[in-house]
Coordinates of C-alpha atoms in Angstrom, one line a residue:
M44 CA -0.1 -0.1 -0.2
A45 CA 2.8 2.5 0.9
A46 CA 4.0 2.5 -2.9
H47 CA 0.4 3.1 -4.0
I48 CA 0.3 6.1 -1.4
R49 CA 3.6 7.6 -2.9
R50 CA 2.4 7.4 -6.5
R51 CA -0.8 8.9 -5.4
L52 CA 0.4 11.9 -3.4
R53 CA 3.4 13.3 -5.7
K54 CA 0.8 14.7 -8.0
G55 CA 0.1 18.3 -7.9
A56 CA -2.7 20.0 -6.1
T57 CA -6.1 19.2 -7.5
T58 CA -9.4 20.8 -6.9
T59 CA -12.1 18.6 -5.2
A60 CA -15.6 19.2 -4.5
V61 CA -16.8 17.9 -1.3
A62 CA -20.4 16.7 -0.4
A63 CA -21.9 17.0 3.1
A64 CA -22.3 14.0 5.0
A65 CA -23.4 13.4 8.6
V66 CA -21.2 12.6 11.7
A67 CA -20.5 10.1 14.3
A68 CA -19.8 9.5 18.0
L69 CA -18.4 7.4 20.9
S70 CA -18.0 7.0 24.6
A71 CA -15.2 5.0 25.6
S72 CA -15.6 3.2 29.0
Q73 CA -19.0 3.5 30.5
A74 CA -17.8 2.0 33.7
P75 CA -19.1 3.4 37.2
G76 CA -16.7 5.2 39.0
A77 CA -14.5 5.7 35.9
T78 CA -12.8 9.1 35.9
P79 CA -13.4 10.8 32.6
V80 CA -10.1 11.1 30.5
A81 CA -10.1 12.8 27.2
A82 CA -7.7 11.8 24.3
N83 CA -5.0 14.4 25.3
G84 CA -5.4 13.8 28.9
Q85 CA -6.3 17.3 29.8
P86 CA -8.8 18.1 32.6
A87 CA -12.3 19.8 32.1
G88 CA -12.3 23.5 32.5
D89 CA -14.8 25.2 30.4
A90 CA -16.4 21.8 29.6
T91 CA -19.9 21.4 29.8
P92 CA -20.6 17.8 30.9
P93 CA -21.4 15.8 27.8
T94 CA -24.4 13.6 27.6
S95 CA -22.3 10.5 28.1
S96 CA -19.6 9.8 30.6
G97 CA -16.5 7.9 30.5
S98 CA -13.1 7.9 29.1
T99 CA -12.3 9.9 25.9
A100 CA -9.7 9.5 23.2
T101 CA -7.4 12.3 24.1
G102 CA -7.9 12.6 28.0
D103 CA -10.4 14.7 30.1
S104 CA -9.7 18.1 29.1
P105 CA -10.9 21.6 28.1
Y106 CA -10.5 22.8 24.7
F107 CA -6.6 23.0 24.3
T108 CA -4.3 22.8 21.5
D109 CA -0.5 23.2 20.8
L110 CA -1.3 25.7 18.2
P111 CA -2.0 29.4 18.4
P112 CA -5.7 30.3 18.8
L113 CA -7.6 29.0 15.9
H114 CA -10.1 31.4 14.3
T115 CA -13.2 29.7 13.5
P116 CA -13.9 29.7 9.8
N117 CA -17.8 30.5 10.3
P118 CA -19.2 33.1 12.5
L119 CA -20.6 31.6 15.5
G120 CA -22.4 34.4 17.1
P121 CA -21.9 38.3 18.0
G122 CA -18.4 38.7 19.3
E123 CA -16.8 35.2 18.8
G124 CA -14.0 36.3 16.8
P125 CA -13.2 36.8 13.0
V126 CA -14.1 34.4 10.2
V127 CA -11.5 32.7 8.2
T128 CA -11.8 32.8 4.5
G129 CA -10.1 32.3 1.2
P130 CA -8.8 29.3 -0.8
A131 CA -5.7 28.7 1.3
E132 CA -7.5 27.8 4.5
A133 CA -9.4 25.2 2.3
G134 CA -6.3 23.5 1.3
I135 CA -5.5 20.1 3.0
P136 CA -2.1 18.5 2.5
A137 CA -2.2 15.6 0.0
T138 CA -1.4 12.7 2.3
V139 CA -3.5 14.0 5.2
L140 CA -6.6 14.3 2.9
D141 CA -6.0 11.0 1.2
A142 CA -5.8 9.3 5.0
Y143 CA -9.1 11.0 5.8
K144 CA -10.8 9.7 2.6
R145 CA -9.4 6.4 3.1
A146 CA -10.7 6.2 6.7
E147 CA -14.2 7.3 5.6
Q148 CA -14.2 4.4 3.0
H149 CA -13.0 2.1 5.6
L150 CA -15.8 3.0 8.0
R151 CA -18.3 2.8 5.4
T152 CA -17.7 -0.9 5.1
T153 CA -17.2 -1.7 8.8
R154 CA -19.7 0.6 10.2
P155 CA -22.2 1.6 7.4
G156 CA -24.6 2.9 10.0
C157 CA -22.1 5.5 11.3
N158 CA -22.2 7.8 8.2
L159 CA -18.9 9.2 9.0
P160 CA -17.9 11.9 6.8
W161 CA -14.1 12.5 6.2
Q162 CA -14.7 16.3 6.8
L163 CA -15.5 15.5 10.4
L164 CA -11.9 13.9 10.7
A165 CA -10.4 17.1 8.8
G166 CA -12.2 19.3 11.5
I167 CA -10.7 17.4 14.4
G168 CA -7.3 17.2 12.7
K169 CA -7.4 20.8 11.9
V170 CA -8.0 21.6 16.0
E171 CA -5.7 18.8 17.3
S172 CA -2.5 19.3 15.1
G173 CA -3.1 21.7 12.2
Q174 CA -3.5 19.0 9.9
A175 CA -0.2 17.1 11.0
R176 CA 1.7 20.6 11.0
G177 CA 0.5 21.4 7.5
G178 CA 1.3 17.9 6.1
R179 CA 4.8 17.5 7.6
V180 CA 4.7 13.7 6.8
D181 CA 6.8 11.3 4.8
A182 CA 5.5 9.3 1.9
D183 CA 3.9 6.8 4.0
G184 CA 2.1 9.3 6.1
T185 CA 4.3 9.2 9.3
T186 CA 4.9 12.7 10.8
L187 CA 8.6 13.9 10.4
S188 CA 8.7 14.5 14.1
R189 CA 6.4 13.3 16.8
I190 CA 3.5 15.7 18.0
L191 CA 3.1 15.5 21.8
G192 CA 0.6 16.8 24.2
P193 CA 1.6 17.9 27.6
V194 CA 2.8 16.0 30.4
L195 CA -0.2 14.2 32.1
D196 CA 1.1 14.5 35.7
G197 CA -1.9 16.3 37.3
N198 CA -0.5 19.9 37.0
G199 CA -3.6 21.5 35.2
F200 CA -4.2 18.3 33.5
A201 CA -5.5 14.8 34.1
N202 CA -3.1 12.6 36.2
I203 CA -2.3 9.5 34.0
T204 CA 0.5 7.2 35.2
D205 CA 2.6 6.0 32.2
T206 CA 0.7 3.1 30.5
D207 CA 3.0 2.2 27.6
G208 CA 6.5 2.1 29.0
G209 CA 7.1 5.4 26.9
V210 CA 7.2 3.5 23.8
H211 CA 4.9 6.2 21.8
D212 CA 5.4 9.3 24.0
G213 CA 8.9 8.8 25.4
D214 CA 7.7 9.4 28.9
T215 CA 8.1 6.4 31.2
R216 CA 6.4 8.3 34.3
H217 CA 3.3 10.0 32.8
D218 CA 1.3 9.7 29.5
R219 CA 1.1 12.2 26.9
A220 CA -1.2 12.5 23.9
V221 CA 0.6 11.3 20.6
G222 CA 0.4 12.1 16.9
P223 CA -1.8 14.2 14.7
M224 CA -5.1 12.9 16.2
Q225 CA -3.8 13.3 19.7
F226 CA -4.3 9.9 21.4
I227 CA -3.4 9.0 24.8
P228 CA -1.4 5.7 24.8
S229 CA -4.0 3.7 26.8
T230 CA -6.7 4.7 24.5
W231 CA -4.5 3.9 21.5
A232 CA -3.6 0.6 23.0
S233 CA -7.6 -0.2 22.3
W234 CA -8.2 1.7 19.1
G235 CA -5.0 1.8 17.3
Q236 CA -5.2 0.7 13.7
D237 CA -2.7 -0.5 10.9
A238 CA -4.3 1.3 8.1
N239 CA -1.5 1.8 5.7
G240 CA -0.6 -1.9 5.7
D241 CA 3.1 -1.5 7.3
G242 CA 2.6 -4.0 10.0
R243 CA 2.5 -1.5 12.7
K244 CA -0.1 0.6 14.5
D245 CA 1.6 3.9 14.7
P246 CA -0.4 6.8 16.4
N247 CA 2.3 9.3 14.5
N248 CA 1.0 7.9 11.1
I249 CA -1.7 9.9 9.7
Y250 CA -3.4 6.9 8.1
D251 CA -3.3 4.8 11.2
A252 CA -4.5 7.7 13.4
A253 CA -7.4 8.9 11.0
Q254 CA -8.6 5.4 10.7
A255 CA -8.6 4.9 14.6
A256 CA -10.1 8.2 15.0
G257 CA -13.1 7.3 12.8
M258 CA -13.6 3.8 14.6
Y259 CA -13.5 5.9 17.9
L260 CA -16.1 8.2 16.9
C261 CA -18.5 5.5 15.4
A262 CA -18.5 3.3 18.6
N263 CA -21.6 2.5 20.5
N264 CA -23.7 2.4 17.2
R265 CA -23.9 6.3 16.8
D266 CA -25.2 7.5 13.6
L267 CA -23.3 10.9 12.9
A268 CA -26.2 11.8 10.7
V269 CA -28.0 12.5 13.7
K270 CA -27.1 15.9 15.4
A271 CA -27.2 14.7 18.9
D272 CA -24.9 11.7 18.0
L273 CA -22.3 14.0 16.3
D274 CA -22.3 16.2 19.3
R275 CA -21.6 13.3 21.6
A276 CA -19.0 12.1 19.2
V277 CA -17.0 15.2 19.4
L278 CA -17.4 15.7 23.1
S279 CA -16.2 12.1 23.6
Y280 CA -13.0 13.1 21.8
N281 CA -12.7 16.3 24.0
Q282 CA -15.1 17.0 26.7
S283 CA -15.4 21.0 25.8
R284 CA -18.0 22.9 24.5
E285 CA -15.5 25.5 23.2
Y286 CA -13.8 22.5 21.3
L287 CA -17.1 21.1 20.0
R288 CA -18.0 24.5 18.7
T289 CA -14.5 24.9 17.1
V290 CA -14.4 21.5 15.4
L291 CA -17.9 21.6 14.1
S292 CA -17.2 25.0 12.5
W293 CA -14.2 23.6 10.6
F294 CA -16.4 20.5 9.8
E295 CA -19.0 22.7 8.0
F296 CA -16.2 24.8 6.4
Y297 CA -14.6 21.8 4.9
K298 CA -18.1 20.5 3.8
R299 CA -18.5 23.6 1.6
G300 CA -15.5 22.8 -0.3
T301 CA -11.9 22.1 -0.1
H302 CA -8.8 21.1 -2.4
Q303 CA -5.4 19.2 -2.1
V304 CA -2.1 21.0 -1.5
P305 CA 1.3 19.5 -1.5
D306 CA 2.5 18.0 1.8
G307 CA 4.2 20.5 3.9
A308 CA 2.3 23.4 2.3
G309 CA -0.8 23.5 4.7
V310 CA -1.8 26.8 6.1
Q311 CA -0.9 27.0 9.8
P312 CA -1.9 29.7 12.4
G313 CA 0.5 32.5 12.8
E314 CA 2.6 33.6 15.6
R315 CA 4.4 30.1 16.2
S316 CA 7.4 28.3 15.6
D317 CA 9.0 25.1 17.0
T318 CA 10.9 27.2 19.5
R319 CA 8.0 29.8 20.5
S320 CA 4.5 28.7 21.4
R321 CA 1.4 29.8 23.8
V322 CA -0.8 27.9 26.1
R323 CA -3.9 28.2 27.9
P324 CA -3.8 30.2 31.4
G325 CA -3.1 27.7 34.2
V326 CA -0.8 25.2 32.6
L327 CA 2.5 24.6 33.9
P328 CA 5.8 24.7 31.7
A329 CA 6.4 21.5 29.8
P330 CA 9.9 19.9 30.0
S331 CA 12.6 21.8 28.4
T332 CA 14.3 18.6 27.2
P333 CA 12.0 16.6 25.0
P334 CA 11.9 12.8 25.4
S335 CA 13.9 10.9 22.7
S336 CA 11.7 9.5 19.9
P337 CA 11.3 5.8 19.0
S338 CA 10.1 6.6 15.7
T339 CA 13.1 7.4 14.1
A340 CA 13.9 4.0 12.9
P341 CA 13.3 3.5 9.2
K342 CA 9.8 2.5 8.0
P343 CA 9.7 -0.9 6.2
G344 CA 10.6 -0.2 2.6
A345 CA 12.3 3.2 3.2
K346 CA 15.2 3.8 0.9
P347 CA 18.6 4.4 2.8
G348 CA 20.2 7.8 2.1
A349 CA 17.0 9.4 0.8
K350 CA 17.1 13.1 1.3
P351 CA 14.8 14.6 4.1
G352 CA 11.5 15.9 2.6
A353 CA 11.8 14.0 -0.6
G354 CA 8.2 13.5 -2.1
T355 CA 6.6 15.3 0.9
G356 CA 6.7 19.0 -0.1
T357 CA 9.2 19.5 2.7
P358 CA 12.4 21.6 1.5
A359 CA 15.7 19.6 1.7
P360 CA 18.7 21.1 3.5
S361 CA 20.4 23.8 1.5
P362 CA 23.7 22.8 0.0
G363 CA 26.7 23.4 2.1
T364 CA 24.8 22.2 5.4
G365 CA 26.3 18.8 5.6
S366 CA 24.6 15.5 5.9
P367 CA 22.0 15.3 8.8
S368 CA 23.4 13.6 11.8
P369 CA 21.9 10.4 13.0
T370 CA 20.2 12.0 16.0
P371 CA 16.5 11.2 16.9
A372 CA 13.7 13.2 15.2
P373 CA 12.7 16.4 17.0
V374 CA 9.4 16.2 19.2
E375 CA 6.8 19.0 18.8
T376 CA 5.5 19.3 22.1
V377 CA 2.1 21.0 23.4
P378 CA 3.6 24.2 25.0
A379 CA 3.1 24.9 28.5
K380 CA 2.6 28.7 29.8
P381 CA 5.8 30.3 30.8
T382 CA 6.0 30.8 34.6
P383 CA 5.9 34.8 35.3
S384 CA 9.1 36.1 36.2
P385 CA 9.3 37.0 39.9
K386 CA 9.5 40.6 41.0
P387 CA 13.2 41.6 41.8
T388 CA 13.9 41.4 45.6
T389 CA 17.0 42.1 47.6
P390 CA 18.7 38.8 48.1
K391 CA 19.1 37.9 51.7
P392 CA 22.6 36.8 53.0
T393 CA 22.8 33.1 53.5
P394 CA 23.8 32.2 57.0
T395 CA 26.9 30.3 57.5
P396 CA 26.0 26.9 58.8
T397 CA 27.5 26.0 62.1
P398 CA 28.9 22.4 62.7
T399 CA 25.7 21.6 64.7
D400 CA 23.7 22.7 61.7
P401 CA 22.1 19.5 59.9
A402 CA 23.1 19.0 56.3
P403 CA 20.3 20.4 54.0
T404 CA 18.3 17.8 52.5
K405 CA 16.0 17.8 49.3
P406 CA 12.3 16.8 50.0
S407 CA 11.5 13.7 47.9
E408 CA 8.4 13.9 45.7
P409 CA 5.3 12.3 46.9
P410 CA 4.5 8.9 45.2
T411 CA 2.0 9.0 42.3
P412 CA -1.3 7.0 42.9
A413 CA -0.1 4.3 40.9
E414 CA 3.3 3.9 42.9
R415 CA 1.2 3.9 46.2
V416 CA -0.5 0.6 44.7
H417 CA 0.6 -2.6 46.7
R418 CA -1.8 -5.2 45.4
L419 CA -5.4 -5.5 43.4
A420 CA -8.1 -7.4 44.9
D421 CA -11.5 -8.6 43.5
A422 CA -14.2 -6.1 44.4
G423 CA -17.1 -8.4 44.3
T424 CA -17.1 -9.4 40.6
G425 CA -19.1 -12.6 41.1
A426 CA -19.7 -15.3 38.5
L427 CA -18.7 -14.2 34.9
T428 CA -20.8 -16.5 32.9
A429 CA -22.8 -15.9 29.8
P430 CA -24.4 -18.0 26.9
A431 CA -22.9 -17.5 23.6
G432 CA -23.9 -14.3 21.7
T433 CA -25.1 -12.5 24.9
E434 CA -24.0 -9.8 27.3
F435 CA -22.3 -11.1 30.8
A436 CA -24.6 -10.0 33.7
G437 CA -21.5 -9.3 35.7
R438 CA -18.8 -7.1 35.3
A439 CA -15.0 -7.4 36.2
S440 CA -14.4 -5.0 39.2
V441 CA -11.1 -4.6 41.2
V442 CA -9.9 -2.4 43.9
A443 CA -6.6 -1.0 44.3
R444 CA -5.0 -0.9 47.8
D445 CA -1.9 0.3 49.4
A446 CA 0.7 -1.4 51.8
Q447 CA -1.7 -0.7 54.6
G448 CA -4.8 -1.8 52.9
K449 CA -6.2 1.6 52.3
A450 CA -8.0 2.1 48.9
V451 CA -5.9 4.3 46.2
E452 CA -8.1 6.7 44.0
R453 CA -7.0 7.9 40.6
V454 CA -5.3 4.8 39.5
A455 CA -5.4 3.8 35.9
I456 CA -6.3 0.0 35.9
R457 CA -6.1 -1.8 32.5
F458 CA -8.6 -4.7 31.9
E459 CA -7.4 -7.0 29.2
I460 CA -9.1 -10.2 27.7
A461 CA -6.8 -13.2 27.6
G462 CA -7.4 -16.6 26.1
D463 CA -8.9 -18.4 23.2
T464 CA -12.1 -16.4 22.9
D465 CA -14.0 -14.1 21.0
A466 CA -15.6 -12.3 23.7
R467 CA -15.1 -8.6 23.8
F468 CA -15.8 -5.3 25.7
A469 CA -18.3 -2.9 24.0
D470 CA -17.4 -2.0 20.4
G471 CA -15.1 -4.8 20.0
A472 CA -12.3 -3.8 22.3
S473 CA -10.0 -6.4 23.7
A474 CA -8.5 -4.2 26.3
V475 CA -9.9 -1.0 28.2
T476 CA -8.5 1.4 31.0
V477 CA -10.4 2.7 33.9
T478 CA -9.5 5.0 36.5
T479 CA -10.4 3.9 40.3
G480 CA -12.8 6.2 42.0
E481 CA -12.7 7.4 45.6
D482 CA -13.4 3.9 46.9
G483 CA -10.5 2.8 45.1
T484 CA -12.6 0.7 42.7
A485 CA -12.7 0.2 38.9
T486 CA -15.3 -1.6 37.0
A487 CA -14.8 -2.7 33.5
P488 CA -17.5 -2.0 30.9
A489 CA -19.9 -5.0 30.0
L490 CA -18.5 -7.9 28.3
R491 CA -20.2 -9.6 25.5
A492 CA -19.8 -13.4 24.7
G493 CA -18.8 -14.5 21.3
E494 CA -19.8 -17.9 19.7
R495 CA -16.8 -19.5 21.2
T496 CA -17.6 -21.5 24.3
G497 CA -15.3 -22.1 27.1
D498 CA -13.2 -20.4 29.6
F499 CA -11.1 -17.2 29.5
T500 CA -9.4 -14.7 31.7
V501 CA -9.9 -11.1 32.2
R502 CA -6.8 -9.8 33.7
A503 CA -6.5 -6.3 35.7
V504 CA -3.2 -4.8 35.8
V505 CA -2.0 -1.3 37.2
A506 CA -1.1 0.8 34.1
G507 CA 2.7 1.5 34.3
R508 CA 3.2 -0.8 37.3
P509 CA 4.5 -4.1 36.3
A510 CA 5.6 -4.6 40.0
V511 CA 2.1 -4.9 41.1
A512 CA 0.9 -8.7 40.5
P513 CA -2.2 -8.9 37.9
L514 CA -5.3 -10.1 39.2
A515 CA -6.9 -12.8 36.8
L516 CA -10.6 -13.3 36.9
T517 CA -12.0 -16.2 35.0
A518 CA -15.1 -15.8 32.8
T519 CA -17.0 -18.7 30.9
V520 CA -19.0 -18.8 27.8
T521 CA -21.7 -21.4 27.8
T522 CA -23.6 -22.9 24.9
G523 CA -25.9 -20.3 23.4
A524 CA -29.5 -20.7 22.6
A525 CA -30.5 -22.4 19.4
D526 CA -31.9 -20.1 16.6
T527 CA -33.1 -22.8 14.4
L528 CA -34.7 -26.3 14.7
A529 CA -34.9 -28.5 11.8
A530 CA -36.5 -32.1 11.3
Q531 CA -34.1 -34.7 10.1
T532 CA -36.9 -37.0 9.0
G533 CA -38.0 -34.9 5.9
E534 CA -40.8 -32.6 5.4
A535 CA -43.3 -35.3 4.5
P536 CA -46.0 -35.7 7.4
L537 CA -45.6 -38.5 9.9
T538 CA -48.4 -40.9 9.5
A539 CA -50.2 -43.4 11.6
A540 CA -53.4 -45.6 11.5
P541 CA -56.1 -45.1 14.1
G542 CA -55.0 -46.6 17.6
G543 CA -51.6 -47.4 16.0
E544 CA -47.9 -46.1 16.6
F545 CA -46.4 -43.6 14.0
A546 CA -44.1 -45.6 11.7
Q547 CA -41.2 -42.9 12.0
R548 CA -39.7 -41.3 15.2
L549 CA -39.2 -37.7 14.8
T550 CA -35.7 -36.4 14.9
V551 CA -34.6 -32.7 15.0
K552 CA -31.4 -30.8 15.2
A553 CA -30.7 -27.5 17.0
T554 CA -28.4 -25.1 15.7
R555 CA -27.1 -21.6 16.3
K556 CA -25.9 -19.5 13.4
G557 CA -25.5 -22.8 11.3
A558 CA -23.4 -24.4 14.3
P559 CA -24.8 -27.4 16.3
V560 CA -26.1 -26.8 19.9
P561 CA -25.3 -29.5 22.2
G562 CA -27.5 -29.6 25.4
A563 CA -30.2 -27.3 23.9
E564 CA -33.4 -27.7 26.1
L565 CA -36.6 -28.4 24.0
T566 CA -40.3 -28.6 24.8
A567 CA -42.6 -30.8 22.6
T568 CA -46.4 -30.1 22.7
M569 CA -49.4 -31.5 20.8
V570 CA -51.4 -28.4 19.7
A571 CA -54.7 -27.9 18.5
E572 CA -56.7 -24.8 17.1
T573 CA -59.4 -23.3 19.4
A574 CA -62.7 -21.8 18.3
D575 CA -61.3 -18.2 18.6
G576 CA -58.4 -19.1 16.2
T577 CA -55.8 -19.7 19.0
R578 CA -53.8 -22.6 19.7
A579 CA -53.7 -24.6 23.0
T580 CA -52.5 -28.0 24.2
A581 CA -54.7 -30.7 22.4
T582 CA -56.6 -33.1 24.7
E583 CA -57.0 -35.7 22.0
G584 CA -55.3 -37.1 19.0
P585 CA -51.5 -38.1 18.9
Y586 CA -49.8 -38.6 22.3
F587 CA -46.5 -39.9 24.0
K588 CA -46.8 -42.5 26.7
G589 CA -46.0 -41.6 30.2
A590 CA -44.4 -43.8 32.9
Q591 CA -47.6 -45.8 33.2
D592 CA -48.4 -45.8 29.5
E593 CA -50.9 -42.8 30.1
P594 CA -51.4 -40.5 27.2
V595 CA -49.0 -37.4 27.5
R596 CA -49.2 -34.6 24.9
T597 CA -46.4 -32.3 26.6
L598 CA -42.9 -33.3 27.1
T599 CA -40.5 -31.0 29.0
G600 CA -36.8 -31.3 29.8
L601 CA -35.8 -32.9 26.4
T602 CA -32.1 -31.9 25.5
T603 CA -30.0 -32.5 22.4
D604 CA -26.8 -34.6 22.5
E605 CA -23.3 -33.5 21.7
N606 CA -24.1 -32.9 17.9
G607 CA -27.2 -30.8 18.7
V608 CA -29.6 -33.9 17.7
L609 CA -32.7 -35.2 19.7
Q610 CA -34.7 -38.1 18.7
L611 CA -38.1 -37.8 20.2
P612 CA -39.9 -40.8 22.0
P613 CA -42.4 -43.0 20.0
L614 CA -45.8 -41.2 19.1
Y615 CA -49.2 -43.0 19.1
A616 CA -52.6 -42.4 17.7
D617 CA -55.9 -42.6 19.2
D618 CA -59.0 -43.3 17.3
L619 CA -59.4 -39.8 16.1
T620 CA -58.4 -39.3 12.4
G621 CA -57.4 -36.2 10.7
T622 CA -54.3 -33.9 10.7
F623 CA -52.5 -32.7 13.8
Q624 CA -49.8 -30.5 14.7
L625 CA -46.6 -31.2 17.1
R626 CA -44.7 -28.0 18.1
L627 CA -41.2 -28.2 19.2
T628 CA -39.8 -25.1 21.1
A629 CA -36.1 -24.2 22.1
Q630 CA -35.0 -22.2 25.0
G631 CA -34.4 -18.8 23.4
G632 CA -37.4 -18.9 21.2
A633 CA -36.6 -21.2 18.2
T634 CA -39.7 -23.2 17.1
L635 CA -40.5 -26.0 14.7
T636 CA -44.0 -27.3 13.8
V637 CA -44.5 -30.8 12.5
T638 CA -47.5 -32.1 10.7
L639 CA -48.9 -35.6 11.8
S640 CA -51.5 -37.5 9.8
V641 CA -53.9 -40.1 11.3
A642 CA -55.9 -42.0 8.6
A643 CA -57.4 -45.5 8.1
A644 CA -55.3 -47.9 6.1

């Protein structure tokens, strides 16, 4: 796919008319007690609580961007800022535009009811990263330098202890939102995609990130053609009404028309460079030394010795500057607000320590919530059992405790499904991260059983703390209810003479989605039509024999064998002639009606 992408994106800019489409949404974890976390991990400020609660893609945050203030392209109301117009603002870098459109095509197949328009991804990409810094990506769609959000250490943002070992964000102590669509690592672990076919799920790749954002927005069966679902989708990405207004304004702008521009030529908001930036009030400074980037290794198929910026619209170094040194790619971080310079004061003389003065010591930092956790304990999960194809009634629930046995709040707990099973959390996720509440408890979202029966494990681990032993909870998928009953003796009526035995014994097979259902419970009833047209248990006509050879016209407790097959006991006819009906009902609702005929020889 990479070669195909290169061929496509080296063409010049072309004008493309865009059609309006509707939009989609998602709430991640719906677990009670989960602390909302947005995709970039920032805490709610001006946010109006969305209609659904739970984790978000970027970490719980007010509207926050590493760019200067984005003017909305549409007037939203009196005094809400200038209107951005002109063809330059409608230009989207070629690779970025292609990634958005490919994500829309993918969702059209995998989530047809979502109605995700690529212009919604463009609106989010504009706000989150300025369309990957104006298209600063290579031919495979990977950003030339990592785009990182602020450190999520609780200082003006959510406190999220490291969940990825620094693999994506280079920070082994706390998480940071990553890439052009700004996913926090724990969310990426559940929603990451390999959309460009290079064998990796890379949040710094615009193809992977755009498709993951589309899947995230389309979760929970949202229909983005519905305005309420559209709002919920955007708020699930970042729980801020300011953010919602800005994204939807760019969304409407792009729906009116856009065009392709070369990579690296996208319009960026002014008053910003890689060494000068601004932030919202109340945000502490970000680290001055960015973490090293793990994304500098050559991608599969990359040509050694290729010039920087080749085929991407990024200028190569001028002659005489020398070959680039093999250093990690720079990291573009979300800036933090500079600390105001203190007022000048007259320095006080430092007293000379006397021999009796203790040596000055530097106070140690208090442990993070995750570092305080000593063990995980079951918080009353109960039996995790469900028939195939149904939702588990119970939910995995754990409590985090310190060395003294006290509950620890604000700890990220990752629930992972392990074992040979197709059971999944909501929206097909195999792992979710939930933050403990005030009582130290984290409860996973509901599990849904697949068609594969047997036991599997739900593992709960403290994110970023491998030293704490995981807690394993056993879950079981039992045989599901049959959805089809079929006679194995053909469709011809079973026949008997008055007072005689039916020549054939009825054999039926119970299946679910075409697979045999062993142990399916069936009931067999002779039915007759009443005067008002309803059906009731027959009191005459064909019958089974009871323990004392008495006529029995209802049998319960019948079960299929290991192949899903059941052979009924012999049927007998009384002296009444005519056509009769035997109805078989399986637990779960599947039915089969068999015709019986009694006639003189």
